[in-house]
Tab-separated table of N, CA and C and ligand atoms in Angstrom:
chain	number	residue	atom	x	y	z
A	1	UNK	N	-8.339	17.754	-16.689
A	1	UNK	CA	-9.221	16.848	-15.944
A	1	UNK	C	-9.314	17.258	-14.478
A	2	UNK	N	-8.202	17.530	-13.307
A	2	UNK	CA	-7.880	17.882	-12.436
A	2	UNK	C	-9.027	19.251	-11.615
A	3	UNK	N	-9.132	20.592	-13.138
A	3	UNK	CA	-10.053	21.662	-12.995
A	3	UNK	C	-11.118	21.170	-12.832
A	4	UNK	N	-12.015	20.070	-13.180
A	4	UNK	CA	-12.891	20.417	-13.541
A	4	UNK	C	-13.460	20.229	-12.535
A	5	UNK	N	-14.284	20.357	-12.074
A	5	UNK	CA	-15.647	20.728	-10.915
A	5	UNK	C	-16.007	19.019	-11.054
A	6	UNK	N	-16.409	18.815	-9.435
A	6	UNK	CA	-17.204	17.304	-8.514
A	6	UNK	C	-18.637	17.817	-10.039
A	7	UNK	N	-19.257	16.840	-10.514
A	7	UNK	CA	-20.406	16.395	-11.063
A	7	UNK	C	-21.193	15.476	-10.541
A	8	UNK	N	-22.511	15.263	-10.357
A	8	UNK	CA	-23.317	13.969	-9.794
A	8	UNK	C	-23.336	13.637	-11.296
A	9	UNK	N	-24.124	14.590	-12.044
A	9	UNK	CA	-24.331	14.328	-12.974
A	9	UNK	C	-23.500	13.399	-14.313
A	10	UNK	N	-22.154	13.848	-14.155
A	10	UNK	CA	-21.056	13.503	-14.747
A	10	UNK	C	-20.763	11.741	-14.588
A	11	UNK	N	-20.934	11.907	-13.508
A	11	UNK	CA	-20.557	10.808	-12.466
A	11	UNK	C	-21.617	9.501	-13.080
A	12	UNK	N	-23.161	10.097	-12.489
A	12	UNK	CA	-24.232	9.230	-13.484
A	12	UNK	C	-24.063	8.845	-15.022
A	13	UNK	N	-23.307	10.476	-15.432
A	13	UNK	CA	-23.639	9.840	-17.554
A	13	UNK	C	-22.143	8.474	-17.307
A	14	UNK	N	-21.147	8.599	-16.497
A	14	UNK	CA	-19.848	7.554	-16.491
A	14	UNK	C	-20.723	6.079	-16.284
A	15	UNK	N	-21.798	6.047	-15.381
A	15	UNK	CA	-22.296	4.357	-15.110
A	15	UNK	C	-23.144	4.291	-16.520
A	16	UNK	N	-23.851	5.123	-16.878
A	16	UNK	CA	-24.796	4.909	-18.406
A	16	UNK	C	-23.737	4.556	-19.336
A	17	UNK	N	-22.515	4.721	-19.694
A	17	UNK	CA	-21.608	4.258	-20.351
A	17	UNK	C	-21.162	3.082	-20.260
A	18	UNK	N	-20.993	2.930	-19.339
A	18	UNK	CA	-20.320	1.788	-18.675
A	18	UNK	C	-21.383	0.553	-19.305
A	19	UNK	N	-22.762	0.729	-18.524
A	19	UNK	CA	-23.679	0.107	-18.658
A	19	UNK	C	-23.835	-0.457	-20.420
A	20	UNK	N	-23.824	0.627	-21.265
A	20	UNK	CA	-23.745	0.603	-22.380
A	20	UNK	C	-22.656	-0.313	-23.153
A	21	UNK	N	-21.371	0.032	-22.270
A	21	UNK	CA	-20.582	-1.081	-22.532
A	21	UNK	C	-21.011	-2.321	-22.949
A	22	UNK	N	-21.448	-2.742	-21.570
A	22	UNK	CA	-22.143	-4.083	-21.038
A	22	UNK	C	-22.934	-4.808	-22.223
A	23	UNK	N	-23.941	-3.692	-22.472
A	23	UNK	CA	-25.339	-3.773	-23.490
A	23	UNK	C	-24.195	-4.241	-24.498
A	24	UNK	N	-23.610	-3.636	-25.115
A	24	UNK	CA	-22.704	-4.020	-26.251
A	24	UNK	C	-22.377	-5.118	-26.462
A	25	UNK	N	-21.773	-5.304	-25.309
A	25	UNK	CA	-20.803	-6.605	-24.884
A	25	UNK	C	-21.887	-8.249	-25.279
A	26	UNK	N	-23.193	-7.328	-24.587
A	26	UNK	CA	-23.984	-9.110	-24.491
A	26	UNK	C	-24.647	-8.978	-25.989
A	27	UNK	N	-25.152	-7.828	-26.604
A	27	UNK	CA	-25.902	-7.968	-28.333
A	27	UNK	C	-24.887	-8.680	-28.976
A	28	UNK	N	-23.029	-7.999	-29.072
A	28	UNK	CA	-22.584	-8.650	-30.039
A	28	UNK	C	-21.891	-9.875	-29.860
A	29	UNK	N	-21.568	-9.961	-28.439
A	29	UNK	CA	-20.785	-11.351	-28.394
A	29	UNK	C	-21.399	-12.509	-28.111
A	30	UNK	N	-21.517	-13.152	-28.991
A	30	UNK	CA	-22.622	-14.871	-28.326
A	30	UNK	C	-21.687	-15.485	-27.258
A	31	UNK	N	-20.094	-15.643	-27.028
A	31	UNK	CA	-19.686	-16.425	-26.038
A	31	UNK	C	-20.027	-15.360	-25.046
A	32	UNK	N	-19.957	-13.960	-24.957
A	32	UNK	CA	-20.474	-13.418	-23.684
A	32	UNK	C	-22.025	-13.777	-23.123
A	33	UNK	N	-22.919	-14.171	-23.762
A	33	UNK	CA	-24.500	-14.595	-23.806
A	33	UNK	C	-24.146	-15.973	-23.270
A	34	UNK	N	-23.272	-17.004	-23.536
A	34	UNK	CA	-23.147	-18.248	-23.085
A	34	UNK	C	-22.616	-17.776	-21.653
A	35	UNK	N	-21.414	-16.680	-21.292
A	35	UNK	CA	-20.782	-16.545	-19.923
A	35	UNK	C	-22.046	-16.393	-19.248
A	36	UNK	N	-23.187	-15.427	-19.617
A	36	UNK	CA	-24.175	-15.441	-18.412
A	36	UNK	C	-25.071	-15.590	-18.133
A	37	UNK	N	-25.590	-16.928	-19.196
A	37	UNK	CA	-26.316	-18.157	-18.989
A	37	UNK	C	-25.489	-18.861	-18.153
A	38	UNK	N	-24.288	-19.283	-17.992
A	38	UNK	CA	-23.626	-20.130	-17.154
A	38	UNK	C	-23.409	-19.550	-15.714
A	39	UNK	N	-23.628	-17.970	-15.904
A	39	UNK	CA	-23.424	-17.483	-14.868
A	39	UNK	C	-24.439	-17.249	-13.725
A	40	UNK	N	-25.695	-17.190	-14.663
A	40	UNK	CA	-27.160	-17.563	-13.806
A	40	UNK	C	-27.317	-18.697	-13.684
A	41	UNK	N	-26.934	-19.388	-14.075
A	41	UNK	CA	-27.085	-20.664	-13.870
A	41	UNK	C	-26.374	-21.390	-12.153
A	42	UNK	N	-24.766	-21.004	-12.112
A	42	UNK	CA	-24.331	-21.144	-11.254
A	42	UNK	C	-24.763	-20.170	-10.012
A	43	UNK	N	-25.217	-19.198	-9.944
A	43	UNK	CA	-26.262	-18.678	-8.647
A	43	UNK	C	-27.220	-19.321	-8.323
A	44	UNK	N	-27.877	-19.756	-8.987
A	44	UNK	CA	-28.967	-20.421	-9.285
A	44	UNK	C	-28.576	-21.789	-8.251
A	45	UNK	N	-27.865	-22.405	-8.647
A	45	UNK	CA	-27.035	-23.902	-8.417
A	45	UNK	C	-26.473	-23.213	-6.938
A	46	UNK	N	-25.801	-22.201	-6.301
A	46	UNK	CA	-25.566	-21.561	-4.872
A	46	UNK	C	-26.061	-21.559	-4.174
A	47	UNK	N	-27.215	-20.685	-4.729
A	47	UNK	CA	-28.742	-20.550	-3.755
A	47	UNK	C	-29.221	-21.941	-3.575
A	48	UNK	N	-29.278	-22.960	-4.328
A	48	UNK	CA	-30.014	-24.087	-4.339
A	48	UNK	C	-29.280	-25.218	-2.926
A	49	UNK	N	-27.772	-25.007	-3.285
A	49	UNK	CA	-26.363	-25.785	-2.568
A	49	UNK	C	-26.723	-24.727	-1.032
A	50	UNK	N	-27.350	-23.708	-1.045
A	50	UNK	CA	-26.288	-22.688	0.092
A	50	UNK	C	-25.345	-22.802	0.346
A	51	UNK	N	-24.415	-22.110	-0.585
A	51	UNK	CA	-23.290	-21.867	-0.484
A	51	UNK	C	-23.032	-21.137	0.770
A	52	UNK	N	-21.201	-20.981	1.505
A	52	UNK	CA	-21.078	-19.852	2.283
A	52	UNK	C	-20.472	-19.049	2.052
A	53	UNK	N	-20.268	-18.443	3.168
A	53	UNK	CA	-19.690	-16.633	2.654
A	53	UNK	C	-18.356	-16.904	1.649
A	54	UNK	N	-17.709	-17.814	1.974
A	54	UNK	CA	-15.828	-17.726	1.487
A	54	UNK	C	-16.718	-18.723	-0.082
A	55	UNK	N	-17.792	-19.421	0.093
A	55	UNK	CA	-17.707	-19.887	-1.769
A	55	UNK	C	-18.328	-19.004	-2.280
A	56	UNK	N	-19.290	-18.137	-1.974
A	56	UNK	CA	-19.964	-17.133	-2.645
A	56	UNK	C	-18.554	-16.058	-2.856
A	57	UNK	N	-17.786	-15.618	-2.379
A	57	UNK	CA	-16.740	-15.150	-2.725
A	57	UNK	C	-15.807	-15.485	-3.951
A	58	UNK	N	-15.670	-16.707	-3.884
A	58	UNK	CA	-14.747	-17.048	-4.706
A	58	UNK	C	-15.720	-17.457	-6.098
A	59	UNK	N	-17.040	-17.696	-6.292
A	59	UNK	CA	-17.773	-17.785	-7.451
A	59	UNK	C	-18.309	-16.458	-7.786
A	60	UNK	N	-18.347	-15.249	-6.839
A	60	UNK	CA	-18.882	-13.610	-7.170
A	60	UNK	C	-16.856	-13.469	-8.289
A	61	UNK	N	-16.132	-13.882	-7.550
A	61	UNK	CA	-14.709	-13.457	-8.548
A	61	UNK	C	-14.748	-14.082	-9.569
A	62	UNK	N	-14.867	-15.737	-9.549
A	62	UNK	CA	-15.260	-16.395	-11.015
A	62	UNK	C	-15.739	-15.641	-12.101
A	63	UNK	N	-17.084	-15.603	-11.757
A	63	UNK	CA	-18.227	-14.837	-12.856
A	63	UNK	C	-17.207	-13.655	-13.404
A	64	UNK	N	-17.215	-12.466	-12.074
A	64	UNK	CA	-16.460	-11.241	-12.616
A	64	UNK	C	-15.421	-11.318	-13.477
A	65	UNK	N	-14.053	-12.303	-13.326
A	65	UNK	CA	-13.045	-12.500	-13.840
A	65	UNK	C	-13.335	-12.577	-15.308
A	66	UNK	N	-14.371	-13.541	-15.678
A	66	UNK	CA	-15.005	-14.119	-16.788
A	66	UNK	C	-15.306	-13.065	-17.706
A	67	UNK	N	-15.545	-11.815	-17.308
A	67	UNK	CA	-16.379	-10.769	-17.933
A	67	UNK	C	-15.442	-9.674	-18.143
A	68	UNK	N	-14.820	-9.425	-17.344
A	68	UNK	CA	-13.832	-8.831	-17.036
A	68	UNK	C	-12.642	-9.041	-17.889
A	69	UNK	N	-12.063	-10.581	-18.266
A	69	UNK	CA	-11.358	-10.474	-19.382
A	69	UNK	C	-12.482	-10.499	-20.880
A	70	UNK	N	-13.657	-11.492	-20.945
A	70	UNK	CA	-14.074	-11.604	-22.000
A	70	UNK	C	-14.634	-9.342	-22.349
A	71	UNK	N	-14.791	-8.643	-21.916
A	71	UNK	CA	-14.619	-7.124	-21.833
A	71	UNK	C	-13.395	-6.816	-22.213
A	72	UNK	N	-12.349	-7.022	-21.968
A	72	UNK	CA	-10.840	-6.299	-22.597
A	72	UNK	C	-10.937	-7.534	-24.055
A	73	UNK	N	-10.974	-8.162	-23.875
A	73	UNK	CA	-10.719	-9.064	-25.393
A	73	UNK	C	-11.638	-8.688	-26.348
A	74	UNK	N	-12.827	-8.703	-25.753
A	74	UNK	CA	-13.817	-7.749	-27.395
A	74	UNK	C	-13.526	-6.005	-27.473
A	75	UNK	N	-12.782	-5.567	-26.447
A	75	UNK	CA	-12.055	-4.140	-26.412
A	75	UNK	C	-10.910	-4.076	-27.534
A	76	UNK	N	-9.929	-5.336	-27.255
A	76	UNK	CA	-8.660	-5.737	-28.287
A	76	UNK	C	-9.177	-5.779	-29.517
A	77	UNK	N	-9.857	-6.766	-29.491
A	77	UNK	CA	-10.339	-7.247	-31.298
A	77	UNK	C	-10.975	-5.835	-32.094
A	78	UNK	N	-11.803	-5.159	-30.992
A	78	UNK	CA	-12.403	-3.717	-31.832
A	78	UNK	C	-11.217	-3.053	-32.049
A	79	UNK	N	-10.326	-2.481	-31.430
A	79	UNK	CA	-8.958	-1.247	-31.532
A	79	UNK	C	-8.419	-2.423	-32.696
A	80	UNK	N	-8.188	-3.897	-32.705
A	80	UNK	CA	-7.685	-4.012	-33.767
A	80	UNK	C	-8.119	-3.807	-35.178
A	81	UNK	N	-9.234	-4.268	-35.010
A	81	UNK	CA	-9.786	-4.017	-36.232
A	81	UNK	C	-10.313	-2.580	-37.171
A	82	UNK	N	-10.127	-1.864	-35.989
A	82	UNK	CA	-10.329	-0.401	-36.586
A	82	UNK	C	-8.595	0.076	-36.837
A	83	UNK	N	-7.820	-0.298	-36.584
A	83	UNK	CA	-5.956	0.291	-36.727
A	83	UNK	C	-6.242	-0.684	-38.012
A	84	UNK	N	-6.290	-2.102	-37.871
A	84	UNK	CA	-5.995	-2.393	-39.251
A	84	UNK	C	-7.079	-3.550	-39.638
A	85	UNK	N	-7.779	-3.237	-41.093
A	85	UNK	CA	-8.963	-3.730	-40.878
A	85	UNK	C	-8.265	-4.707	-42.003
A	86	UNK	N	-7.363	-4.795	-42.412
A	86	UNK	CA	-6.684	-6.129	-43.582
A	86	UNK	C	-6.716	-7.088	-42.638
A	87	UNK	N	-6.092	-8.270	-43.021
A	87	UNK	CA	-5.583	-9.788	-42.086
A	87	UNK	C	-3.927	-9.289	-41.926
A	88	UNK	N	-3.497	-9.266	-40.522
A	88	UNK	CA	-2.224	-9.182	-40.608
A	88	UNK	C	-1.676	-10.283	-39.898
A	89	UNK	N	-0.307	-10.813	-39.960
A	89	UNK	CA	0.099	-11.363	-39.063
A	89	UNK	C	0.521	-11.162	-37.346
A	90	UNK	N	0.386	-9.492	-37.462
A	90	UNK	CA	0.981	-9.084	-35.897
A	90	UNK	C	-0.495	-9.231	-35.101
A	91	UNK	N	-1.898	-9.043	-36.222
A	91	UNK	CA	-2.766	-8.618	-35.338
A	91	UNK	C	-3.778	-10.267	-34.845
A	92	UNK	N	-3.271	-10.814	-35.871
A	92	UNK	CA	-3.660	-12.200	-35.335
A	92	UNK	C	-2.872	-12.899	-34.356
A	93	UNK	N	-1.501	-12.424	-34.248
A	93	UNK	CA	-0.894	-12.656	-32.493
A	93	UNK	C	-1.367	-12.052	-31.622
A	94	UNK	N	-2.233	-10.856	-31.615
A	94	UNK	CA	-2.860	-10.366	-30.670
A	94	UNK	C	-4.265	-10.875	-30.471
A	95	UNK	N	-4.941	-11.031	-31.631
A	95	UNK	CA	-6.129	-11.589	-31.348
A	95	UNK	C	-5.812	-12.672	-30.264
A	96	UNK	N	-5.224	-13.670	-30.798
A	96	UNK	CA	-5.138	-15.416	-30.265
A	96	UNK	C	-4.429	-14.942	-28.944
A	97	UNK	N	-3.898	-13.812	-28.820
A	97	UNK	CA	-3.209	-13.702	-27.258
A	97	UNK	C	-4.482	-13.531	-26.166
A	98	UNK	N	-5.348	-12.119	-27.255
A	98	UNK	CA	-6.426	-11.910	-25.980
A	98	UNK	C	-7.498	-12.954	-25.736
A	99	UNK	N	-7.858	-14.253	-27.013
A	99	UNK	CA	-8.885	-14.837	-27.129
A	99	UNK	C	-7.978	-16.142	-25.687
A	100	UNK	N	-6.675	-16.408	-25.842
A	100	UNK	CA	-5.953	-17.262	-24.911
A	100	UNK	C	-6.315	-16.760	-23.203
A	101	UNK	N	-6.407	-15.525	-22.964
A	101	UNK	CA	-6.814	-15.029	-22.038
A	101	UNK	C	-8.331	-15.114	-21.347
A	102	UNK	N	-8.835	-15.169	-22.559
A	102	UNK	CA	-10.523	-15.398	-22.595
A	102	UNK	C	-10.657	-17.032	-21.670
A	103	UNK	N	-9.657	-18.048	-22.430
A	103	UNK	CA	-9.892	-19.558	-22.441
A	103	UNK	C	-9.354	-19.555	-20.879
A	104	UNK	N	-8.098	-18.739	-20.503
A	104	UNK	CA	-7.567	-19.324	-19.066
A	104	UNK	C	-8.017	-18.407	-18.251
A	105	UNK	N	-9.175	-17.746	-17.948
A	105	UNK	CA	-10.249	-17.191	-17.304
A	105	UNK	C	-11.090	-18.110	-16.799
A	106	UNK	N	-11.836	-18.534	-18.566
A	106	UNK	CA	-12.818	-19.263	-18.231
A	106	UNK	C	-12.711	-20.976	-17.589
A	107	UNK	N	-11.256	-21.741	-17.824
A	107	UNK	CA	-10.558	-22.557	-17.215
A	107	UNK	C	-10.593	-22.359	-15.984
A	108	UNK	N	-10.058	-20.852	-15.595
A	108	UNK	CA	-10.077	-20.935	-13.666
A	108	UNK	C	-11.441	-21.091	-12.967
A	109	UNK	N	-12.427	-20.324	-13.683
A	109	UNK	CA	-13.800	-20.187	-13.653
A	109	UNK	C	-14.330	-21.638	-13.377
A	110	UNK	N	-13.875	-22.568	-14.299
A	110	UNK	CA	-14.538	-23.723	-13.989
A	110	UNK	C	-13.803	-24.635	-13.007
A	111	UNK	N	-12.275	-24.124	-12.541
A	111	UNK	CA	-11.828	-25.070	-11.613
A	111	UNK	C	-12.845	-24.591	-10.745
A	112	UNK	N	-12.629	-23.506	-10.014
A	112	UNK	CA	-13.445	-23.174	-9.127
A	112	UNK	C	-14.820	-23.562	-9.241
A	113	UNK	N	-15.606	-23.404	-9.869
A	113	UNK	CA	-16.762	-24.314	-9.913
A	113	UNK	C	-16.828	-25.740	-9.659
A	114	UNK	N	-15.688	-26.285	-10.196
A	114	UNK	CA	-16.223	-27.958	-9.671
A	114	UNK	C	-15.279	-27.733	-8.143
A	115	UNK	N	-14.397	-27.110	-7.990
A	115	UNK	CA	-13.919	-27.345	-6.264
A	115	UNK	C	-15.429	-26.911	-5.518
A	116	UNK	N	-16.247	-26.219	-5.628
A	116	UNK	CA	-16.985	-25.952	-4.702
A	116	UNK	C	-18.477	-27.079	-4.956
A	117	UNK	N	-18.809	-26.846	-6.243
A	117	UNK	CA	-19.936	-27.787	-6.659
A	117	UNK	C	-19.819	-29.161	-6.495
A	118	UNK	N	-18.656	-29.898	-6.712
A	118	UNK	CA	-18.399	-31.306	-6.728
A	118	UNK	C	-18.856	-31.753	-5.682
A	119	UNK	N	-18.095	-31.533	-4.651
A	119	UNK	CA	-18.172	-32.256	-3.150
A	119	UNK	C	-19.777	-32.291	-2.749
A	120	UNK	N	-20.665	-30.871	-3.030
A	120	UNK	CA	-22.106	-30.803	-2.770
A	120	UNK	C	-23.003	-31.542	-3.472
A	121	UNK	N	-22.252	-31.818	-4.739
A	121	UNK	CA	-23.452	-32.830	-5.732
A	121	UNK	C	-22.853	-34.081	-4.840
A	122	UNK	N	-21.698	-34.301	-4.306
A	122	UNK	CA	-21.352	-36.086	-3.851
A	122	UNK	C	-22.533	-35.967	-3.095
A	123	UNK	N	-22.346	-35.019	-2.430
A	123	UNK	CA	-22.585	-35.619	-0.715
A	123	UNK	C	-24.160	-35.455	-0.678
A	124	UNK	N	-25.057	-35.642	-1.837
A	124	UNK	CA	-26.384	-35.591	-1.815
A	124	UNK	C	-26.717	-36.586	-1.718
B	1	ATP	N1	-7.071	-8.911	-39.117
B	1	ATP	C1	-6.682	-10.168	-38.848
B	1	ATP	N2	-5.467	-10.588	-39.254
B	1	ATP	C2	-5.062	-11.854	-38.989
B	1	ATP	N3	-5.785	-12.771	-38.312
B	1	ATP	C3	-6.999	-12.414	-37.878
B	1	ATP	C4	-7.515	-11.093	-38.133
B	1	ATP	N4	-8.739	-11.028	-37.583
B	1	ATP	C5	-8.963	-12.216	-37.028
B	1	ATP	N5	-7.934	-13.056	-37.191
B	1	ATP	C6	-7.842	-14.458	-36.703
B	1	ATP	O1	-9.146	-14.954	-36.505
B	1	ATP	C7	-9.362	-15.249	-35.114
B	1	ATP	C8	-10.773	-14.845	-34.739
B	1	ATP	O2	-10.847	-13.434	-34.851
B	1	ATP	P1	-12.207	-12.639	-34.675
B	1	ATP	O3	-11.921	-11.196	-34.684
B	1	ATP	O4	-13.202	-13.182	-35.645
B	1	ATP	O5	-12.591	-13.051	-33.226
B	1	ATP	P2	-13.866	-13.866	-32.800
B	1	ATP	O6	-13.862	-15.216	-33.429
B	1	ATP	O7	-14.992	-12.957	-33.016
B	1	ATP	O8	-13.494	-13.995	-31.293
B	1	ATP	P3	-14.510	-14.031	-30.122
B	1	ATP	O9	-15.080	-15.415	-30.192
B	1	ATP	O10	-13.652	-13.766	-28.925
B	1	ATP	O11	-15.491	-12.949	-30.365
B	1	ATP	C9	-8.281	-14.469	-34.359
B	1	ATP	O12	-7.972	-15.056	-33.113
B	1	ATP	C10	-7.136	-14.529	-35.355
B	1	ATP	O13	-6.469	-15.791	-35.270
């Protein structure tokens, strides 16, 4: 890896992958399609509130966090299911570990949403 020669090119096919990821991510997973409906939604609801710099911060990490684990958990479930495509008991502790990860993401996701949203819907 070290030899090999700077690429632009290389560099570009790494974001088309990536991107592809993504594409993946939103065709097969419907709770990822719900994360970013909720996630346009809450920009949407920012722009509307004007948010400031430190809540747009902490709702740009929300969203990401959200995606970011729900991305390693449909990563887990694929490597599991291709190592072992039976029902096992070890791999359903892993499932429910990464899907648990999914839930206390999307838990922080929404504290943070009502700490910043709440007070702006009162005070209308
Ligand atoms: N091979 C397996 N062996 C044992 N239990 C399994 C297996 N595959 C799935 N399970 C159980 O079924 C649950 C759901 O697994 P599945 O792979 O269908 O995820 P999912 O419902 O598609 O999750 P997500 O909503 O994150 O996409 C797992 O959390 C686990 O409890």
């Amino acid at each position: 890896m070290k030899d090999q020669k700077f690429s632009i090119s290389k560099r570009i096919a790494s974001f088309r992958f990536a991107f592809n990821g993504l594409k993946i991510l939103l065709k097969e997973e419907h709770n990822a399609r719900i994360h970013l409906v909720i996630a346009l939604c809450t920009l949407i609801a920012g722009a509307i509130f004007r948010l400031s710099a430190y809540e747009w911060i902490a709702i740009s990490f929300a969203i990401g966090l959200v995606f970011i684990v729900e991305l390693i958990n449909t990563t887990i479930e694929h490597i599991a299911d291709f190592v072992c495509p039976e029902r096992h008991d070890k791999i359903k502790k892993i499932k429910d570990m990464a899907a648990a990860a999914v839930l206390i993401s999307a838990l922080t996701a929404l504290a943070i949403g009502l700490i910043v949203f709440v007070p702006r819907i009162l005070s209308i």
